[in-house]
Coordinates of C-alpha atoms in Angstrom, one line a residue:
M194 CA 9.7 28.5 -13.3
A195 CA 7.7 26.1 -10.7
S196 CA 4.2 25.2 -12.4
K197 CA 0.9 25.2 -10.5
P198 CA 0.3 21.6 -9.9
C199 CA 3.7 21.6 -8.9
I200 CA 3.6 24.9 -6.3
L201 CA 0.0 23.5 -4.8
R202 CA 1.2 19.6 -4.3
F203 CA 3.9 20.4 -2.2
L204 CA 2.1 23.2 0.1
F205 CA -0.2 20.2 0.6
T206 CA 3.0 18.1 1.6
I207 CA 4.5 20.2 4.0
V208 CA 2.0 22.7 5.6
P209 CA 0.5 19.7 7.4
F210 CA 4.1 19.2 9.0
L211 CA 2.8 23.0 10.9
L212 CA 0.2 21.5 12.4
P213 CA -0.5 21.0 16.7
L214 CA 1.3 17.3 17.2
T215 CA -0.6 14.7 19.5
N216 CA 1.1 11.9 21.0
S217 CA 1.6 8.0 20.5
I218 CA 3.3 5.3 18.8
D219 CA 7.6 5.7 19.1
F220 CA 8.8 5.8 14.9
N221 CA 12.6 4.5 16.2
F222 CA 12.6 1.0 14.8
P223 CA 15.4 -0.4 13.4
A224 CA 13.5 -2.6 10.7
V225 CA 10.6 -3.0 8.9
F226 CA 8.3 -6.0 7.8
N227 CA 6.0 -5.3 5.3
F228 CA 2.5 -7.6 4.2
G229 CA 0.0 -6.0 1.6
D230 CA -0.8 -6.5 -1.9
S231 CA -0.7 -4.0 -4.8
N232 CA -0.4 -0.7 -3.2
S233 CA 2.7 -2.0 -1.2
D234 CA 4.6 -4.6 -3.7
T235 CA 8.2 -3.5 -4.8
G236 CA 8.3 -6.4 -7.1
A237 CA 7.3 -9.9 -5.4
L238 CA 5.1 -10.1 -7.9
I239 CA 7.7 -9.9 -10.5
A240 CA 10.3 -11.7 -9.3
S241 CA 8.3 -15.3 -8.5
G242 CA 7.2 -14.9 -12.5
I243 CA 3.6 -14.8 -12.4
E244 CA 3.2 -11.3 -14.1
S245 CA 5.5 -8.9 -15.9
I246 CA 5.6 -5.1 -16.2
N247 CA 7.1 -3.3 -19.3
P248 CA 8.1 0.5 -19.4
P249 CA 6.1 3.2 -18.3
Y250 CA 6.1 1.4 -15.2
G251 CA 8.6 2.6 -13.1
E252 CA 9.6 6.3 -15.6
T253 CA 9.1 9.0 -13.4
Y254 CA 12.0 8.1 -10.2
F255 CA 13.4 4.7 -10.9
K256 CA 13.7 5.1 -14.6
N257 CA 12.6 1.8 -15.5
P258 CA 9.9 -1.1 -13.8
S259 CA 11.0 -1.8 -10.6
G260 CA 8.6 -4.7 -10.1
R261 CA 6.2 -1.8 -8.4
Y262 CA 2.7 -1.3 -9.8
C263 CA 2.9 2.9 -10.5
D264 CA 5.5 5.0 -12.4
G265 CA 7.1 5.9 -9.4
R266 CA 7.6 5.3 -5.9
I267 CA 4.0 4.0 -3.6
I268 CA 3.5 4.8 -0.4
I269 CA 5.6 2.4 1.6
D270 CA 8.8 4.2 -0.3
F271 CA 7.9 7.4 1.5
L272 CA 7.4 6.2 4.2
M273 CA 10.3 4.4 4.6
D274 CA 12.4 7.5 3.9
A275 CA 10.2 9.4 6.0
M276 CA 11.8 6.9 9.1
D277 CA 14.8 7.3 7.0
L278 CA 15.2 3.6 6.3
P279 CA 16.4 1.7 2.8
F280 CA 13.5 1.2 0.1
L281 CA 12.1 -2.5 1.4
N282 CA 13.3 -5.3 -1.3
A283 CA 10.5 -8.3 -1.7
Y284 CA 11.4 -11.5 -0.1
L285 CA 11.3 -13.5 -3.6
D286 CA 13.5 -10.9 -5.2
S287 CA 16.7 -12.8 -4.9
I288 CA 19.1 -10.9 -8.0
G289 CA 21.4 -8.8 -7.3
I290 CA 22.2 -10.2 -3.4
P291 CA 19.4 -8.2 -2.0
S292 CA 19.9 -6.6 1.2
F293 CA 17.4 -7.3 4.3
R294 CA 19.8 -5.6 7.0
K295 CA 16.1 -2.8 7.1
G296 CA 13.6 -5.0 6.6
C297 CA 11.7 -7.6 3.9
N298 CA 8.8 -6.6 1.8
F299 CA 6.4 -9.8 2.1
A300 CA 3.4 -8.0 -0.2
A301 CA 2.7 -9.6 -3.7
A302 CA 0.0 -7.6 -5.8
G303 CA -2.9 -9.5 -6.3
S304 CA -2.9 -10.5 -2.6
T305 CA -6.0 -11.4 -0.8
I306 CA -6.4 -11.8 2.9
L307 CA -8.3 -15.0 2.3
P308 CA -6.6 -18.0 1.2
A309 CA -6.1 -18.0 -2.8
T310 CA -8.4 -20.2 -5.1
A311 CA -7.7 -21.0 -8.2
T312 CA -8.7 -17.8 -10.2
S313 CA -6.3 -15.7 -7.8
V314 CA -4.2 -13.4 -8.9
S315 CA -1.7 -14.5 -6.3
P316 CA -1.6 -17.3 -4.7
F317 CA 0.3 -15.2 -2.1
S318 CA -2.1 -14.2 0.6
I319 CA -1.7 -13.1 3.7
G320 CA -1.5 -16.7 5.5
I321 CA 1.2 -17.3 3.0
Q322 CA 2.5 -14.0 3.6
V323 CA 3.5 -14.9 7.2
S324 CA 4.7 -18.4 7.0
Q325 CA 6.9 -16.5 4.5
F326 CA 8.1 -14.6 7.1
L327 CA 9.0 -17.6 10.2
R328 CA 10.9 -18.9 7.4
F329 CA 12.8 -16.0 6.9
K330 CA 13.0 -15.3 10.3
S331 CA 13.7 -19.0 11.2
R332 CA 16.3 -18.9 8.3
V333 CA 18.0 -15.4 9.7
L334 CA 18.4 -16.4 12.9
E335 CA 20.4 -20.0 12.0
L336 CA 22.3 -18.0 9.6
L337 CA 23.4 -15.4 12.0
L338 CA 24.4 -17.7 14.4
A339 CA 26.3 -20.3 12.0
K340 CA 28.6 -17.1 10.3
G341 CA 27.6 -14.1 12.8
K342 CA 29.2 -10.8 11.7
K343 CA 29.6 -12.0 8.2
L344 CA 26.6 -11.0 7.2
D345 CA 25.5 -8.5 9.1
K346 CA 25.0 -6.2 5.9
Y347 CA 22.6 -8.4 5.1
L348 CA 20.2 -9.6 7.8
P349 CA 18.2 -8.1 10.5
A350 CA 19.8 -8.9 14.1
E351 CA 18.3 -11.1 16.4
D352 CA 16.2 -8.2 18.4
Y353 CA 15.3 -6.4 15.1
F354 CA 12.1 -8.9 14.9
R355 CA 10.8 -7.8 18.4
K356 CA 11.8 -4.1 18.0
G357 CA 10.7 -3.5 14.1
L358 CA 7.3 -2.1 12.0
Y359 CA 5.4 -4.6 10.8
M360 CA 2.9 -2.8 8.3
F361 CA -0.2 -4.1 6.4
D362 CA -1.6 -2.9 3.5
I363 CA -4.2 -5.6 2.5
G364 CA -8.6 -6.3 1.7
Q365 CA -8.9 -4.6 -0.9
N366 CA -9.1 -7.5 -3.6
D367 CA -11.0 -9.3 -1.7
L368 CA -13.7 -7.1 -2.1
A369 CA -12.8 -6.0 -5.1
G370 CA -12.6 -9.8 -6.7
A371 CA -15.7 -10.8 -5.0
F372 CA -18.3 -7.6 -6.7
Y373 CA -17.9 -10.1 -9.5
S374 CA -19.0 -13.4 -7.9
K375 CA -21.6 -12.1 -5.4
T376 CA -24.2 -9.4 -4.8
F377 CA -23.5 -6.8 -2.1
D378 CA -25.0 -8.3 0.8
Q379 CA -23.0 -11.6 0.5
I380 CA -19.5 -9.4 0.7
V381 CA -20.6 -8.0 3.3
A382 CA -21.8 -11.1 5.2
S383 CA -18.1 -12.6 4.6
I384 CA -16.1 -9.4 6.0
P385 CA -16.0 -11.2 9.7
T386 CA -14.8 -13.9 7.9
I387 CA -12.5 -12.0 6.2
L388 CA -11.2 -10.3 9.5
L389 CA -10.6 -13.5 11.3
E390 CA -7.8 -15.1 9.0
F391 CA -6.1 -11.6 9.3
E392 CA -6.4 -11.0 12.5
N393 CA -5.4 -15.5 13.1
G394 CA -2.1 -13.8 10.4
L395 CA -1.6 -10.9 13.1
K396 CA -1.4 -13.8 16.3
K397 CA 1.2 -15.5 14.6
L398 CA 3.7 -12.5 14.5
Y399 CA 2.6 -11.9 17.8
D400 CA 3.8 -14.8 18.8
Q401 CA 6.9 -15.1 17.1
G402 CA 7.8 -11.9 19.3
A403 CA 6.1 -8.5 17.4
R404 CA 5.1 -5.7 18.9
N405 CA 4.1 -2.9 16.6
F406 CA 1.7 -2.9 14.4
W407 CA 1.0 -0.2 11.2
V408 CA -2.4 -1.3 9.9
H409 CA -3.6 0.6 6.7
N410 CA -7.2 0.2 6.3
T411 CA -8.6 -0.4 2.7
G412 CA -9.5 3.2 0.2
P413 CA -12.3 3.9 -1.7
L414 CA -12.9 1.1 -4.3
G415 CA -15.2 3.0 -6.6
C416 CA -13.4 5.4 -7.5
I417 CA -10.6 2.5 -9.1
T418 CA -11.1 3.5 -12.9
Q419 CA -11.4 0.1 -13.1
N420 CA -14.2 -0.8 -10.9
V421 CA -15.9 2.5 -12.5
A422 CA -15.4 1.0 -15.9
K423 CA -17.6 -2.3 -15.0
F424 CA -19.1 -1.2 -12.2
G425 CA -20.6 2.7 -12.8
T426 CA -22.0 2.0 -16.5
D427 CA -25.6 2.9 -14.5
P428 CA -24.7 6.0 -13.8
S429 CA -27.7 5.7 -10.2
K430 CA -24.7 3.5 -9.1
L431 CA -22.0 6.9 -8.7
D432 CA -21.6 9.0 -6.6
E433 CA -21.5 12.9 -7.1
Q434 CA -17.7 12.2 -7.4
G435 CA -18.1 10.2 -10.1
C436 CA -17.5 6.7 -7.6
V437 CA -19.2 3.7 -7.6
S438 CA -21.3 3.7 -4.6
G439 CA -21.7 -0.1 -3.7
H440 CA -17.7 -0.7 -3.4
N441 CA -17.1 2.4 -1.2
Q442 CA -19.8 1.5 0.7
A443 CA -18.3 -2.1 1.3
A444 CA -15.2 -0.8 1.7
K445 CA -16.9 1.8 4.7
L446 CA -18.2 -1.6 6.2
F447 CA -15.0 -3.6 6.1
N448 CA -12.3 -0.8 7.5
L449 CA -15.3 -0.1 11.0
Q450 CA -14.6 -3.6 11.3
L451 CA -11.4 -3.7 11.0
H452 CA -10.8 -0.9 13.1
A453 CA -12.9 -2.4 15.9
L454 CA -10.6 -5.3 15.6
C455 CA -7.3 -2.8 15.8
K456 CA -8.6 -2.0 19.1
K457 CA -9.4 -5.1 20.3
L458 CA -6.7 -6.4 19.7
Q459 CA -4.5 -3.8 21.2
G460 CA -6.8 -5.0 24.3
D461 CA -5.6 -8.4 23.8
F462 CA -2.2 -7.5 23.9
A463 CA -1.2 -4.7 26.0
D464 CA 2.5 -4.8 25.5
S465 CA 1.6 -3.9 22.1
N466 CA 0.7 -0.8 19.8
F467 CA -1.3 -1.2 17.2
T468 CA -1.6 1.7 15.0
Y469 CA -4.8 2.0 12.4
V470 CA -4.3 4.2 9.5
D471 CA -7.5 5.9 7.6
I472 CA -6.5 5.2 4.3
Y473 CA -10.0 5.3 3.0
T474 CA -10.5 9.2 4.4
I475 CA -7.7 10.5 2.9
K476 CA -8.0 9.3 -0.4
S477 CA -11.3 10.1 -0.5
N478 CA -10.8 13.7 0.3
L479 CA -8.1 13.6 -2.6
I480 CA -11.0 12.2 -5.4
A481 CA -13.2 14.9 -4.2
N482 CA -10.7 17.9 -4.2
Y483 CA -8.5 16.7 -6.3
S484 CA -7.3 20.4 -8.0
R485 CA -7.2 21.7 -4.7
Y486 CA -4.5 19.5 -4.5
G487 CA -2.6 20.6 -8.0
F488 CA -4.5 17.7 -10.1
E489 CA -6.2 17.6 -12.9
Q490 CA -7.6 14.2 -13.7
P491 CA -9.0 12.7 -10.4
I492 CA -10.3 9.0 -11.9
M493 CA -9.3 8.6 -15.7
A494 CA -6.2 6.2 -15.9
C495 CA -2.5 7.8 -17.1
C496 CA -1.4 5.4 -18.7
G497 CA -4.7 3.2 -20.3
Y498 CA -6.0 3.3 -23.9
G499 CA -9.1 4.9 -24.8
G500 CA -9.4 7.9 -24.2
A501 CA -11.5 10.3 -21.9
P502 CA -13.3 9.8 -20.1
L503 CA -11.7 7.0 -18.3
N504 CA -9.0 5.8 -20.6
Y505 CA -9.3 2.1 -19.6
D506 CA -9.7 -1.2 -22.1
T507 CA -10.0 -4.1 -19.8
R508 CA -8.6 -5.5 -23.5
I509 CA -4.9 -4.0 -22.9
S510 CA -2.9 -2.8 -20.0
C511 CA 0.0 -0.2 -19.2
G512 CA 2.8 -0.6 -21.6
Q513 CA 1.4 -3.8 -23.1
T514 CA 0.9 -3.8 -27.5
K515 CA -1.7 -6.0 -28.4
V516 CA -3.8 -6.0 -31.9
I517 CA -7.2 -4.8 -30.5
N518 CA -9.9 -3.7 -33.6
G519 CA -6.9 -4.5 -36.6
T520 CA -4.6 -2.0 -35.1
S521 CA -1.5 -2.8 -33.3
V522 CA -1.8 -0.9 -30.1
T523 CA 1.0 0.3 -27.6
V524 CA -0.1 1.8 -24.3
K525 CA 2.2 4.5 -23.4
A526 CA 1.7 7.0 -20.6
C527 CA -0.1 10.7 -20.4
D528 CA 2.4 13.2 -20.5
D529 CA 2.3 14.6 -17.0
S530 CA 1.2 11.8 -14.8
T531 CA 1.8 14.7 -11.5
E532 CA -1.6 15.8 -13.2
Y533 CA -3.0 12.5 -12.6
V534 CA -4.7 10.7 -8.8
N535 CA -4.9 7.3 -11.4
W536 CA -1.7 5.6 -13.2
D537 CA -3.1 2.3 -14.8
G538 CA -6.4 2.3 -14.1
I539 CA -6.1 0.4 -10.6
H540 CA -3.3 2.0 -8.7
Y541 CA -1.8 5.9 -8.0
T542 CA 0.5 8.0 -10.0
E543 CA 3.3 8.3 -7.6
A544 CA 2.0 11.9 -7.1
A545 CA -0.6 11.3 -5.3
N546 CA 1.2 8.5 -3.3
Q547 CA 3.7 11.2 -2.4
Y548 CA 0.5 13.0 -1.0
V549 CA -1.3 10.4 0.2
S550 CA 2.1 9.9 2.4
S551 CA 2.0 13.0 3.3
Q552 CA -1.6 13.1 4.7
I553 CA -0.3 9.8 6.9
L554 CA 2.3 11.3 8.6
T555 CA 0.4 14.3 9.8
G556 CA -1.0 11.3 12.0
K557 CA -4.5 12.8 12.1
Y558 CA -5.8 9.9 10.4
S559 CA -4.5 7.5 12.6
D560 CA -5.8 6.1 16.0
P561 CA -4.0 6.4 18.2
P562 CA -2.2 9.4 16.5
F563 CA 1.9 9.6 16.6
V564 CA 3.2 13.0 15.4
D565 CA 5.1 13.8 18.6
K566 CA 7.0 10.3 18.2
M567 CA 8.0 12.0 15.0
P568 CA 12.0 12.3 14.8
F569 CA 12.5 12.3 11.1
L570 CA 10.5 15.3 10.4
L571 CA 13.0 16.4 9.0
N572 CA 14.9 13.7 6.9
I573 CA 11.5 13.7 4.7
K574 CA 12.9 13.6 0.3
F575 CA 10.0 13.8 -1.2

C-alpha cells in the first residue's frame, strides 16, 4: 500500500491540473536551449572535469550519477517530459554520441550571471554559455549544409533555433556567493549590474533569432541548508521557517528587478514571448507547508554529515569519503529521500523537484500565465 507522503504528493501533483485555465504561451516547441547553474545542469560541470560526483547521486531515477546534482531528476527533466521532449544533453558532454536534435543544455553547476573570477566554482558564466550557444548554432548550420540528412537525428533543424524555447535559471550563485564577502547593502546595490549582464545575454540570443524566452526567478536562498549552517547561527537572523532572512530578502529584491526586466524586454521586443516564472513563491510555499505536501524535513539535508538539525558539514560532501576527527567517514543518503526537500545541503531532492515542477505547470506562477496552451498534460510522466 502506498505511504501517506506518497499519496499526498500524488494528489498535490495532479490536483493543480484541474484548476481553471488561463492564457498565453504556446508550448509546441521543437527544441529547448537551456542556460543556468546547478538547478538545471544535466552534466556540464562534470563533463568539463572541474568536479566529480559519486553515488548516491542519481540513485533514485538514473541508478547512477548522471551529472545532475540530485538523487534523480531535476526540474528541467520534468518540464521536458511534460512537453514530450527527451532529456537535454549537456553541451560539454561528448561521450556516447549525444543527440542534440531536440535541444542542448549549456547550464553548468556553480555558474553565475557575472563573469567568473579566480575563485569561482565554474568558469561558465551566462556570457560564456551564450558564446557556447553561438558556436553550437554556427557549427550545426555548417554541418547541416555540408552533410544534410546524415546528421538529422543528432542536430536541430535550422528553424528550431527560431521556434525553440530558450530557458534560464541562473542568478542564485551571484547572490549566495556575495554574502561571503559583501554586506547586504552592497549585494542589493550590485543587482542592477548583475541584471544588465543578463539582459545583454538575452539580447544576443534575440539577435540570433531567439523569440521564446522562459525565465525562472531565484528561490529562497535563506532556506538552503548550506546557508542556514553558515549564516544562521544567530537565531535572530532566522525567520519563522528557520531560513536566513537576509538571504531571502536579497532574493526577493533580485526577483523584483528581474521581473521588471522581463516586462521591459517584452515591451522592447513585441515579436517575442517572455515568460517569467515565480520559483521563489513555489519553493517558499513548499518550505512553509512541507508536511501538507508529504515531506518530513524542509531544510535538513538527506545526504550529509553531522545529523540533526541540518545534517550538513562543510568539510565533507554527499558521496565523499574523508577522515574527519581521526575517523574515516563516507557520506551516505538518508533512507527515504522522498521525505526530504533538500538533497545534499544545496540542491533539492527529486521529490521536491517533482513538486516544484507540478506547480510550474499549473501556469498560475507565471507572468503571463499559460495553462490553456498546454497540449501535453496527458503526457506528463512523474
